[in-house]
PDB file of C-alpha atoms in Angstrom:
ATOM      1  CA  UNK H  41      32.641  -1.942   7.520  1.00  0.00           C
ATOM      2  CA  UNK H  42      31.847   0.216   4.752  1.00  0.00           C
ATOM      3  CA  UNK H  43      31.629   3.113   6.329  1.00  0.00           C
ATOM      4  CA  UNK H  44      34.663   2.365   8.103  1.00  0.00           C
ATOM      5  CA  UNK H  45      36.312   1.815   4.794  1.00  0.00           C
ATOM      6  CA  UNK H  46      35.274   5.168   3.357  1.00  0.00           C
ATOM      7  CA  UNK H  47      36.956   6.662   6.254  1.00  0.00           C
ATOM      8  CA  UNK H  48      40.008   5.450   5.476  1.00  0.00           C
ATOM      9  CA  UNK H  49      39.870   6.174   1.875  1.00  0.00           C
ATOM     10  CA  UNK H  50      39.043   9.707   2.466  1.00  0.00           C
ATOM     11  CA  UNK H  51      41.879   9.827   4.694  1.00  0.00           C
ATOM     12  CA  UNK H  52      44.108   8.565   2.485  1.00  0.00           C
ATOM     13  CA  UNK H  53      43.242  11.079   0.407  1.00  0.00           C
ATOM     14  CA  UNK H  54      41.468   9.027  -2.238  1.00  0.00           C
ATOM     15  CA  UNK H  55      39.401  11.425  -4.115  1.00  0.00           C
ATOM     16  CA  UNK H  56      42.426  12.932  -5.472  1.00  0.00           C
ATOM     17  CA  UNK H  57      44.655   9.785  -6.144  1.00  0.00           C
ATOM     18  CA  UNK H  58      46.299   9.230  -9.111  1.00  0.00           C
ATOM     19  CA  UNK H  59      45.279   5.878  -9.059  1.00  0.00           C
ATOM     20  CA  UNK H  60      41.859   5.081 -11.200  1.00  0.00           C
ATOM     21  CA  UNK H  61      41.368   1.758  -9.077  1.00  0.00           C
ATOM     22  CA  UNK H  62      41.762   4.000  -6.038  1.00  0.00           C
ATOM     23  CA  UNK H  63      39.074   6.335  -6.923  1.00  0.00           C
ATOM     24  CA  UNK H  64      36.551   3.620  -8.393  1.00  0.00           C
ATOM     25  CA  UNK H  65      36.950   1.797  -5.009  1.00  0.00           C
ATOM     26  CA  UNK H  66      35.869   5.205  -2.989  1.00  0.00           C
ATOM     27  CA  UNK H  67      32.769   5.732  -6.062  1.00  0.00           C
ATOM     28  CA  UNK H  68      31.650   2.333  -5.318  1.00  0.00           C
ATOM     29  CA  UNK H  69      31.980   2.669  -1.620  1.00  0.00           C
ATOM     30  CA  UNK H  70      29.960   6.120  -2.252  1.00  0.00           C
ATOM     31  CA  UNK H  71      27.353   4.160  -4.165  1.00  0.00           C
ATOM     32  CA  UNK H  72      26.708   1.627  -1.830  1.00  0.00           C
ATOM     33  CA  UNK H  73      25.886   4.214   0.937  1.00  0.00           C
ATOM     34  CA  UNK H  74      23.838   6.212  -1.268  1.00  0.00           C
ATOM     35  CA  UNK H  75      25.758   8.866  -1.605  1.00  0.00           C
ATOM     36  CA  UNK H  76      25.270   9.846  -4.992  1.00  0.00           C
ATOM     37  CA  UNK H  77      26.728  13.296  -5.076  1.00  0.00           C
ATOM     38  CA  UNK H  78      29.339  12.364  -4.214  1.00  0.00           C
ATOM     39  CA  UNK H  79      29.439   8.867  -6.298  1.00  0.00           C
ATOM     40  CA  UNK H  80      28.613  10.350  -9.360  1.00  0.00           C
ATOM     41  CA  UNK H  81      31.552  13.019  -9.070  1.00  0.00           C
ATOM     42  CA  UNK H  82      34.342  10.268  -8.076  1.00  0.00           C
ATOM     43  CA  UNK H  83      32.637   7.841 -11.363  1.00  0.00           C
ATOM     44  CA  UNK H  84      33.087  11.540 -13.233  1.00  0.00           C
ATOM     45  CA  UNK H  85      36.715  11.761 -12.671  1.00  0.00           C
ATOM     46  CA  UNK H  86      37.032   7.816 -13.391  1.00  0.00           C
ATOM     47  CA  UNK H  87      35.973   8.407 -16.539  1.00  0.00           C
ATOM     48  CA  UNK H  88      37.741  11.375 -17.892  1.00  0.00           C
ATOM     49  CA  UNK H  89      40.744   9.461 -17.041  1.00  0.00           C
ATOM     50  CA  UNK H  90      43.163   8.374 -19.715  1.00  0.00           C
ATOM     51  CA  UNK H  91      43.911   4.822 -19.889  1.00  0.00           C
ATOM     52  CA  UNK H  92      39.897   4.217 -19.814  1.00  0.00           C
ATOM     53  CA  UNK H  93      38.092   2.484 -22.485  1.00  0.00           C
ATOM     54  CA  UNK H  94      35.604   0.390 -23.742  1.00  0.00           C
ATOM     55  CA  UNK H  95      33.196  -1.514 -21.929  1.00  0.00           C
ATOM     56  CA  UNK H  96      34.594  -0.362 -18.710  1.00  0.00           C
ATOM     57  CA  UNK H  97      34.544   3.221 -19.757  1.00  0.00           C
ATOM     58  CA  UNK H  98      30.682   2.567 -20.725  1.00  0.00           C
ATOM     59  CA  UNK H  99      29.889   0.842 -17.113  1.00  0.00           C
ATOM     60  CA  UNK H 100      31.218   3.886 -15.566  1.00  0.00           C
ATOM     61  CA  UNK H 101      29.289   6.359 -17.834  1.00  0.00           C
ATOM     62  CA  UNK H 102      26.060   4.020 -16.946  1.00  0.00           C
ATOM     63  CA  UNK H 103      26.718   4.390 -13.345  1.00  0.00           C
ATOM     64  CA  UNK H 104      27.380   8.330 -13.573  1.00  0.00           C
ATOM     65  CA  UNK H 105      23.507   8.319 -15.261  1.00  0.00           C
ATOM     66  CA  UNK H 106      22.065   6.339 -12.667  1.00  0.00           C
ATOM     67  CA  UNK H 107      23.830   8.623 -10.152  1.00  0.00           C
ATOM     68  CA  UNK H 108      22.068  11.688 -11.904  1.00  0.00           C
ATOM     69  CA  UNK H 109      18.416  10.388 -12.413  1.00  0.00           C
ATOM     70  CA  UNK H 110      18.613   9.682  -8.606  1.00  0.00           C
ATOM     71  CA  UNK H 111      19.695  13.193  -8.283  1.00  0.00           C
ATOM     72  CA  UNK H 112      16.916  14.380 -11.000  1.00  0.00           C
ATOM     73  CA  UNK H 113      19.275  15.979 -13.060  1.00  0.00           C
ATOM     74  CA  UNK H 114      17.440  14.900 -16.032  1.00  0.00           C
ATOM     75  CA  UNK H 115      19.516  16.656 -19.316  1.00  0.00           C
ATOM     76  CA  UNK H 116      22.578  15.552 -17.816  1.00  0.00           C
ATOM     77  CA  UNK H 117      21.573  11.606 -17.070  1.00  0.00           C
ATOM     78  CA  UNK H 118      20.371  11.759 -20.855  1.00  0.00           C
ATOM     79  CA  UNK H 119      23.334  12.950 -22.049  1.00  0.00           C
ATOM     80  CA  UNK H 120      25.416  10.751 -19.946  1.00  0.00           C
ATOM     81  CA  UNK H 121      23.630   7.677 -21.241  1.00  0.00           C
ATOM     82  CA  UNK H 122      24.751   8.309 -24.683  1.00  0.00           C
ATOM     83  CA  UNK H 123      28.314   7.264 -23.842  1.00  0.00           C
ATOM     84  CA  UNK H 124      27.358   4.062 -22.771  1.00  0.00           C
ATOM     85  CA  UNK H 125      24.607   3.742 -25.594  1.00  0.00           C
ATOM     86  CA  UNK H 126      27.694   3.869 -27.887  1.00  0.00           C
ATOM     87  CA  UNK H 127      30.439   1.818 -26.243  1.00  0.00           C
ATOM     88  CA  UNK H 128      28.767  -1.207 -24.909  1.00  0.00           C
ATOM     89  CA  UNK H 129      29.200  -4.308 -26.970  1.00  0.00           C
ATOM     90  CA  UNK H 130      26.830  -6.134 -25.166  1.00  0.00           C
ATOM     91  CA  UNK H 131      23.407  -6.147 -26.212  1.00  0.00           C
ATOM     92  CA  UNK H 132      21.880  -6.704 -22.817  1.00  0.00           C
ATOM     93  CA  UNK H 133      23.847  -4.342 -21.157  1.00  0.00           C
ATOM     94  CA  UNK H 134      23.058  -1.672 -23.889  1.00  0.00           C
ATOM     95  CA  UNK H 135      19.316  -2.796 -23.726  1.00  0.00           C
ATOM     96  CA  UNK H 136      19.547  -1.623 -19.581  1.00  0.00           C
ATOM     97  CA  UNK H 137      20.975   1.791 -20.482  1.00  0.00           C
ATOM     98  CA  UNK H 138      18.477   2.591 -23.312  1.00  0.00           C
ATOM     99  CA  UNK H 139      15.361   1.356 -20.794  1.00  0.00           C
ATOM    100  CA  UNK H 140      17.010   4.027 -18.099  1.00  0.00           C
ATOM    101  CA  UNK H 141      17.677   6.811 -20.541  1.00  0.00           C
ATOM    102  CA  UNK H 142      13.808   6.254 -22.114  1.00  0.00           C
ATOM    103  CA  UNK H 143      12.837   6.669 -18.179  1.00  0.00           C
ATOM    104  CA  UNK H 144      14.631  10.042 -18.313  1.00  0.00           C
ATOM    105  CA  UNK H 145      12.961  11.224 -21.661  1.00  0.00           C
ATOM    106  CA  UNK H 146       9.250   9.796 -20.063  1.00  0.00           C
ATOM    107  CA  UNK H 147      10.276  12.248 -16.857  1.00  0.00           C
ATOM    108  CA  UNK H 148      11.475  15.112 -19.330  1.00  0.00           C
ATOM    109  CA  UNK H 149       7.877  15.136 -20.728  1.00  0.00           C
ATOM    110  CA  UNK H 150       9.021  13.632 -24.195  1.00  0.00           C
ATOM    111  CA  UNK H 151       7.068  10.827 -24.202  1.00  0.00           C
ATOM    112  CA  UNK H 152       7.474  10.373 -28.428  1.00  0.00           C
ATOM    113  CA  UNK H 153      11.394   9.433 -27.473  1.00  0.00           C
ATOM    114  CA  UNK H 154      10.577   7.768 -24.172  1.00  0.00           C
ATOM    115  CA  UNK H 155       8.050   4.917 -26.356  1.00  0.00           C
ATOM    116  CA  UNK H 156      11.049   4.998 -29.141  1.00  0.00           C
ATOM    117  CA  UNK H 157      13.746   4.220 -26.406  1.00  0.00           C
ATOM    118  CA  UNK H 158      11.504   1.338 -24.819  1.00  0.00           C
ATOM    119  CA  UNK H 159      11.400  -0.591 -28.210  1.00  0.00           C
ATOM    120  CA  UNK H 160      14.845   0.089 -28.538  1.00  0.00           C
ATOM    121  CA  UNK H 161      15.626  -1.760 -25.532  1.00  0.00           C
ATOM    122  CA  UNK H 162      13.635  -4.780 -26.383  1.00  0.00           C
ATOM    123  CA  UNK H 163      15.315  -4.714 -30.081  1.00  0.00           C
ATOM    124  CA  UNK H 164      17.583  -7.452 -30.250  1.00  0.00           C
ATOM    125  CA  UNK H 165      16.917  -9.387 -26.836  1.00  0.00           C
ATOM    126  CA  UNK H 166      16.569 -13.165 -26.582  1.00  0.00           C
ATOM    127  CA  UNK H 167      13.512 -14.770 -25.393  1.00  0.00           C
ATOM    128  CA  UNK H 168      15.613 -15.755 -22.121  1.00  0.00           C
ATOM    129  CA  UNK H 169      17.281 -11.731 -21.912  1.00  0.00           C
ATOM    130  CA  UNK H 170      13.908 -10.601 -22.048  1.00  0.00           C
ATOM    131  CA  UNK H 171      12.945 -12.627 -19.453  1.00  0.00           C
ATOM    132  CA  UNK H 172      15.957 -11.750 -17.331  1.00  0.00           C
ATOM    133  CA  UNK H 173      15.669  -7.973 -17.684  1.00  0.00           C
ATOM    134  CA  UNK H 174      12.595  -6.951 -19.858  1.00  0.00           C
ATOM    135  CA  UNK H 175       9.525  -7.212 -17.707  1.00  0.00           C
ATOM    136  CA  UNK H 176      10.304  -3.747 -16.321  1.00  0.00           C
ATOM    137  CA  UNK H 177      11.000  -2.282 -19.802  1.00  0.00           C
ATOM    138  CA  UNK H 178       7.634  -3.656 -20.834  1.00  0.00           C
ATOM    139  CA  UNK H 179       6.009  -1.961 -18.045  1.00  0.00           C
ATOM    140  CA  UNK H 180       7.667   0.938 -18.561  1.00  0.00           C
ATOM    141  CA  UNK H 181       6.636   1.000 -22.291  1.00  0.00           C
ATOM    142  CA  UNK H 182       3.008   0.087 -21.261  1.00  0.00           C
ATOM    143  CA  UNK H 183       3.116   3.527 -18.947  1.00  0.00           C
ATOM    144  CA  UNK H 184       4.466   5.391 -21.892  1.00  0.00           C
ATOM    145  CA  UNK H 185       1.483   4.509 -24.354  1.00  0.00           C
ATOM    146  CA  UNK H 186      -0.937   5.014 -21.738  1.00  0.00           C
ATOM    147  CA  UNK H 187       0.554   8.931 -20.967  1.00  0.00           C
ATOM    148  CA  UNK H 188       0.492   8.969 -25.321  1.00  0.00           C
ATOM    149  CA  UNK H 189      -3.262   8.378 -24.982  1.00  0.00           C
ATOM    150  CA  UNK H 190      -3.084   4.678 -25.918  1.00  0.00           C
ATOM    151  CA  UNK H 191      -4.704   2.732 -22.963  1.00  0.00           C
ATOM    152  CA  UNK H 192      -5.239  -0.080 -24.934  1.00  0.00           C
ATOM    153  CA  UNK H 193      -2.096  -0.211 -26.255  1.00  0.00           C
ATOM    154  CA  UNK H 194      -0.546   0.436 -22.113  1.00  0.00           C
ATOM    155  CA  UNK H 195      -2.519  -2.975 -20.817  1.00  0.00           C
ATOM    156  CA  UNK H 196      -1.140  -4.986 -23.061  1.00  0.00           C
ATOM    157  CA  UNK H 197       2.113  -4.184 -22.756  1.00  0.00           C
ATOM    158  CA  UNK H 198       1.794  -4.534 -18.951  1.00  0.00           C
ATOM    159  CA  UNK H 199       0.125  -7.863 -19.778  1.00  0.00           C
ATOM    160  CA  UNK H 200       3.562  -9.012 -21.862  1.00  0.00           C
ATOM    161  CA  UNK H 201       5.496  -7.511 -18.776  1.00  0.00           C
ATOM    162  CA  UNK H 202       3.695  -9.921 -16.910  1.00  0.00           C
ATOM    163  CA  UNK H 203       4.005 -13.270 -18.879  1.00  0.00           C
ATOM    164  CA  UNK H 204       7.445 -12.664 -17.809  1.00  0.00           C
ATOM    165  CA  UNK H 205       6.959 -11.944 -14.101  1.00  0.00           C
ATOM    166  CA  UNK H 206       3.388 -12.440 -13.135  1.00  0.00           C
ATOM    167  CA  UNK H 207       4.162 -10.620  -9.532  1.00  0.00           C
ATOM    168  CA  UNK H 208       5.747  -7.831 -10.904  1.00  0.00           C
ATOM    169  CA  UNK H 209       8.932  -8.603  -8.621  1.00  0.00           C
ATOM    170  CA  UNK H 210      11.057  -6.969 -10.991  1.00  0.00           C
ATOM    171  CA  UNK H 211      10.010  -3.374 -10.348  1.00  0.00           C
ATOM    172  CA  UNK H 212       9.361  -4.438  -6.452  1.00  0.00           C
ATOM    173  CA  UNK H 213      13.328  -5.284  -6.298  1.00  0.00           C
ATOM    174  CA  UNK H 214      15.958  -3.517  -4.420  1.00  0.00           C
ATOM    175  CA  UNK H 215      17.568  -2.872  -7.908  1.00  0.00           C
ATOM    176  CA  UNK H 216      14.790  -0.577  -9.020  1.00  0.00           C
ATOM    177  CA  UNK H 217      13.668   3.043  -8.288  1.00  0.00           C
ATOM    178  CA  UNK H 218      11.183   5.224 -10.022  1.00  0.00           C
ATOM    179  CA  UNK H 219      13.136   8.750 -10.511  1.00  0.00           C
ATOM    180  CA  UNK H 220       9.869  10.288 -10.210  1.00  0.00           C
ATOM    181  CA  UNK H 221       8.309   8.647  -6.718  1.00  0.00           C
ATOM    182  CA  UNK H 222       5.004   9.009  -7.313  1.00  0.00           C
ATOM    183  CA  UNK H 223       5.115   7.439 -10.642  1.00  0.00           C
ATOM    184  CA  UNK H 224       4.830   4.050  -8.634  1.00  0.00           C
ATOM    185  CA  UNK H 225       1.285   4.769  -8.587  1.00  0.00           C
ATOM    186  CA  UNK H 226       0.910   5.016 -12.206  1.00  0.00           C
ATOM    187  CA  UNK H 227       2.450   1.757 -12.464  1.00  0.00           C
ATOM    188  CA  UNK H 228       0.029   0.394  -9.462  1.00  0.00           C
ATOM    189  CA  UNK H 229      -2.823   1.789 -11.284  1.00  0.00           C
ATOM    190  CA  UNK H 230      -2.331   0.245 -14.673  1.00  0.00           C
ATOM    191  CA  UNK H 231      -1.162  -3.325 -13.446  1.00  0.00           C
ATOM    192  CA  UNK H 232      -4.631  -3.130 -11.323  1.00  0.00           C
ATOM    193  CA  UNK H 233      -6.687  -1.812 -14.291  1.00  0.00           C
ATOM    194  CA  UNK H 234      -5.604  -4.804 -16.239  1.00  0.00           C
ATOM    195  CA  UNK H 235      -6.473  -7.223 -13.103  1.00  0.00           C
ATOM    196  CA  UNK H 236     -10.022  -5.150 -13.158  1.00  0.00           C
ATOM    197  CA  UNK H 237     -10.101  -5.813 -16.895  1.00  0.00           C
ATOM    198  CA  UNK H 238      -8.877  -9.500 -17.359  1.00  0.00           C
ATOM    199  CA  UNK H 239      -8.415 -10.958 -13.921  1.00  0.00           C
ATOM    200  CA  UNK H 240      -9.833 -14.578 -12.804  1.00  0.00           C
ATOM    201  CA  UNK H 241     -13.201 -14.205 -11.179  1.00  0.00           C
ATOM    202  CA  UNK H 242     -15.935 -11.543 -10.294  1.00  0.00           C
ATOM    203  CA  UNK H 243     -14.066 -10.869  -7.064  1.00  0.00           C
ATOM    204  CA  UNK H 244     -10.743 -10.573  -7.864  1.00  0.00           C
ATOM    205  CA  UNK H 245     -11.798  -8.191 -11.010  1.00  0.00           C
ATOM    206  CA  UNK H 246     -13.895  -5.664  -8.557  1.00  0.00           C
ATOM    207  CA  UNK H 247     -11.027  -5.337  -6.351  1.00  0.00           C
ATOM    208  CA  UNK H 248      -8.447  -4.632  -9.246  1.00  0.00           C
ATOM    209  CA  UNK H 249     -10.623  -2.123 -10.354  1.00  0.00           C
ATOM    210  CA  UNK H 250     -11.234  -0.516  -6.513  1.00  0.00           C
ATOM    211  CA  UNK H 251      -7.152  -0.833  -6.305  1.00  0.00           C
ATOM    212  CA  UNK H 252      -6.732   1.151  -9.586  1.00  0.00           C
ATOM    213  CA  UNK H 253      -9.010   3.975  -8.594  1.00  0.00           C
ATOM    214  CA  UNK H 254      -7.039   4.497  -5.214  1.00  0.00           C
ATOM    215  CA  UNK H 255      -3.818   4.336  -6.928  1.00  0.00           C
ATOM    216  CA  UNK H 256      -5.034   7.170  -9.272  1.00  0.00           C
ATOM    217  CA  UNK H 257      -6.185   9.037  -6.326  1.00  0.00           C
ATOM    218  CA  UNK H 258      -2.912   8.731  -4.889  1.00  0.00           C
ATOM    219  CA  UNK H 259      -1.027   9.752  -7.896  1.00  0.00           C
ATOM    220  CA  UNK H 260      -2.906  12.762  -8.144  1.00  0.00           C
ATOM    221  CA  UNK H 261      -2.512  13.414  -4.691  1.00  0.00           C
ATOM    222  CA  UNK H 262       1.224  13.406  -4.448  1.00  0.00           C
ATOM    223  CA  UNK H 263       1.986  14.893  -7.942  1.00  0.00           C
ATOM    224  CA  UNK H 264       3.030  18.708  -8.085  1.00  0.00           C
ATOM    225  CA  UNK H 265       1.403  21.069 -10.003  1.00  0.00           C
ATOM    226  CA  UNK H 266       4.269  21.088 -13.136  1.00  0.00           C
ATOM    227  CA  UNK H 267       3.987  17.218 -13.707  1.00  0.00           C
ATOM    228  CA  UNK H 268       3.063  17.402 -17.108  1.00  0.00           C
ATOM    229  CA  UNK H 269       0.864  14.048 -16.622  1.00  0.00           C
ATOM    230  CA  UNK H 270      -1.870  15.049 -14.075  1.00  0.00           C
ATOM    231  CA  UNK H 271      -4.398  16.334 -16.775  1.00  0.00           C
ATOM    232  CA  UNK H 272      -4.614  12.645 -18.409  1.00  0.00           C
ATOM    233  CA  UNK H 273      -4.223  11.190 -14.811  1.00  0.00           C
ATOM    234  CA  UNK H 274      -7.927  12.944 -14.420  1.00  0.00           C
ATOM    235  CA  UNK H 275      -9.496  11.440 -17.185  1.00  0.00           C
ATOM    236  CA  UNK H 276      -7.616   7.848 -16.448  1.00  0.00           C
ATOM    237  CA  UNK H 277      -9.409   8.056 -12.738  1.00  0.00           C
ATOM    238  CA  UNK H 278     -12.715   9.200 -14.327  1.00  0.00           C
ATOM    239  CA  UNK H 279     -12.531   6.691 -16.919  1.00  0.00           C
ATOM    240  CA  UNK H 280     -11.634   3.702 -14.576  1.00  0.00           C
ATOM    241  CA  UNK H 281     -13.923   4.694 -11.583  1.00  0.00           C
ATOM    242  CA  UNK H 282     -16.930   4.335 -14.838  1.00  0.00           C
ATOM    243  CA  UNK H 283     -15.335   0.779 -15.573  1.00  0.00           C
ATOM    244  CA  UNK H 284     -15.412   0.055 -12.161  1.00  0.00           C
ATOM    245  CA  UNK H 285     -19.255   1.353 -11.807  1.00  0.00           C
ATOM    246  CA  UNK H 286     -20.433  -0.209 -14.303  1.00  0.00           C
ATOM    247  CA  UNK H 287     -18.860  -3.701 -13.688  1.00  0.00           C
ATOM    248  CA  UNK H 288     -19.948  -3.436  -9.961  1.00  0.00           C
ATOM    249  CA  UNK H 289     -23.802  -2.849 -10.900  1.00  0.00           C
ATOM    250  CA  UNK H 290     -23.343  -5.997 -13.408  1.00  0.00           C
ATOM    251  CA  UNK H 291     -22.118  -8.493 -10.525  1.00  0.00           C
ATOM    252  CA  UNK H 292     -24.329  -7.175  -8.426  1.00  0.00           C
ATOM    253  CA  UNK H 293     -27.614  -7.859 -10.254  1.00  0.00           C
ATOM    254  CA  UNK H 294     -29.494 -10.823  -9.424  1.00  0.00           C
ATOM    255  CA  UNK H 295     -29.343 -13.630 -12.329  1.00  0.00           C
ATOM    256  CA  UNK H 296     -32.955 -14.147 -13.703  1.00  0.00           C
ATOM    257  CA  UNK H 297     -34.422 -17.024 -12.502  1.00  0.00           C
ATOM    258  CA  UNK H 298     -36.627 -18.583 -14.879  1.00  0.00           C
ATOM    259  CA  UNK H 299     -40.176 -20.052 -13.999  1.00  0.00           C
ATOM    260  CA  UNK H 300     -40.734 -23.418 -14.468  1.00  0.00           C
ATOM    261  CA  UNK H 301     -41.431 -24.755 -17.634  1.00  0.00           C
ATOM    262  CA  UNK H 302     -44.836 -26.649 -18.121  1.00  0.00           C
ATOM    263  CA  UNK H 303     -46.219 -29.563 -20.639  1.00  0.00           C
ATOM    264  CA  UNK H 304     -49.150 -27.638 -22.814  1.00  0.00           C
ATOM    265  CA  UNK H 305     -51.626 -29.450 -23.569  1.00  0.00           C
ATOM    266  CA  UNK H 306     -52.099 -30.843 -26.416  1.00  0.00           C
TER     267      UNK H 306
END
């Protein structure tokens, strides 16, 4: 049906209506089929409109950023973002567009204003908001610190992701994407290095640790030679597959068994 509906629009002639609702119908339609050329164009024209303002002008300006970090059009989505930033009343809503324009500045290689646009998102948030949409901006924040050279710092904001959503279902929603794909496996390799570090039981701590080595494997696998992260990717994989020695050797040494004590005599 939606496809169907496109058709029609685009025979109608939509793209160039003079009617806003007319072309925000077509952008959605666009969004919902992934087009995101093509989206972010028709969301473009929406809102250089007149008649446009406020918090619907700053939905459409967050849409147009989403459209370009799924293109990876990175100065553009940032700049976008700032409209938004600026118009929405809503603190939640604001808190969203700050979390995705942090993202951008983390993929830019600015990693000072990604960890400075994380916080910002959390500023302000009610226990319940940050329940409802901060687990991923926690997450996101804990990657951030690690790629700063704060690993410390990176587990335990994964672990206050996680006292929100223990399954991580946020970032394995529909709703979410990673801009960069094979930053998933950053993600995957932190929320395993904290199982390796903290989890419940011998077992379930050596296999967070074994998971967090092949996710850093992977990572450096599928990353290209310009990401500006592989060189502390190396030392996270050399550092965790020494964790993950070390703790293996410890559960696998025998307990001492004591001999039996005996009465002396006296």
């Amino acid at each position: 049906y939606m496809v169907r509906a496109r058709q029609v629009l685009l025979e109608a002639g939509a793209q160039r209506s003079p009617f806003v609702r007319v072309r925000l119908l077509l952008a959605k339609i666009e969004q919902a089929l992934g087009h995101h050329l093509e989206a972010s164009l028709l969301f473009e024209s929406v809102a250089a409109a007149p008649g446009v303002a406020g918090p619907s002008l700053a939905d459409v300006w967050g849409d147009v950023g989403i459209f370009y970090a799924h293109l990876r059009l990175v100065p553009r989505e940032i700049e976008a973002e700032e409209r938004p930033i600026a118009l929405e009343p809503l603190v939640p809503s604001r808190s969203l567009t700050l979390a995705n324009q942090a993202e951008a500045f983390m993929g830019a290689g600015d990693i000072s204003r990604a960890i400075a646009g994380y916080k910002a998102a959390l500023e302000g948030l009610t226990n319940t908001e940050i329940a409802a949409i901060g687990p991923t901006t926690f997450f996101s924040l804990g990657v951030a610190r690690d790629r700063s050279g704060d690993l410390d710092g990176a587990l335990e904001a994964v672990a206050r992701a996680r006292s929100y959503d223990p399954s991580d279902r946020f970032l394995r929603s529909s709703s979410w994407f990673f801009s960069t794909p094979h930053d998933a496996e950053w993600y995957e390799a932190l929320g395993n290095w904290l199982v390796g570090r903290r989890g419940d039981g011998d077992d379930v701590r050596l296999g967070g640790y074994e998971r967090a080595v092949a996710a850093w494997k992977r990572y450096l696998a599928r990353a290209p030679e310009s990401d500006p992260y592989v060189g502390i990717a190396k030392a996270r994989l050399a550092r965790c597959e020494k964790e993950l020695a070390a703790f293996a050797d410890k559960v696998s040494r025998p307990t001492p068994i004591e001999p039996p004590r005996r009465n002396q005599p006296r």
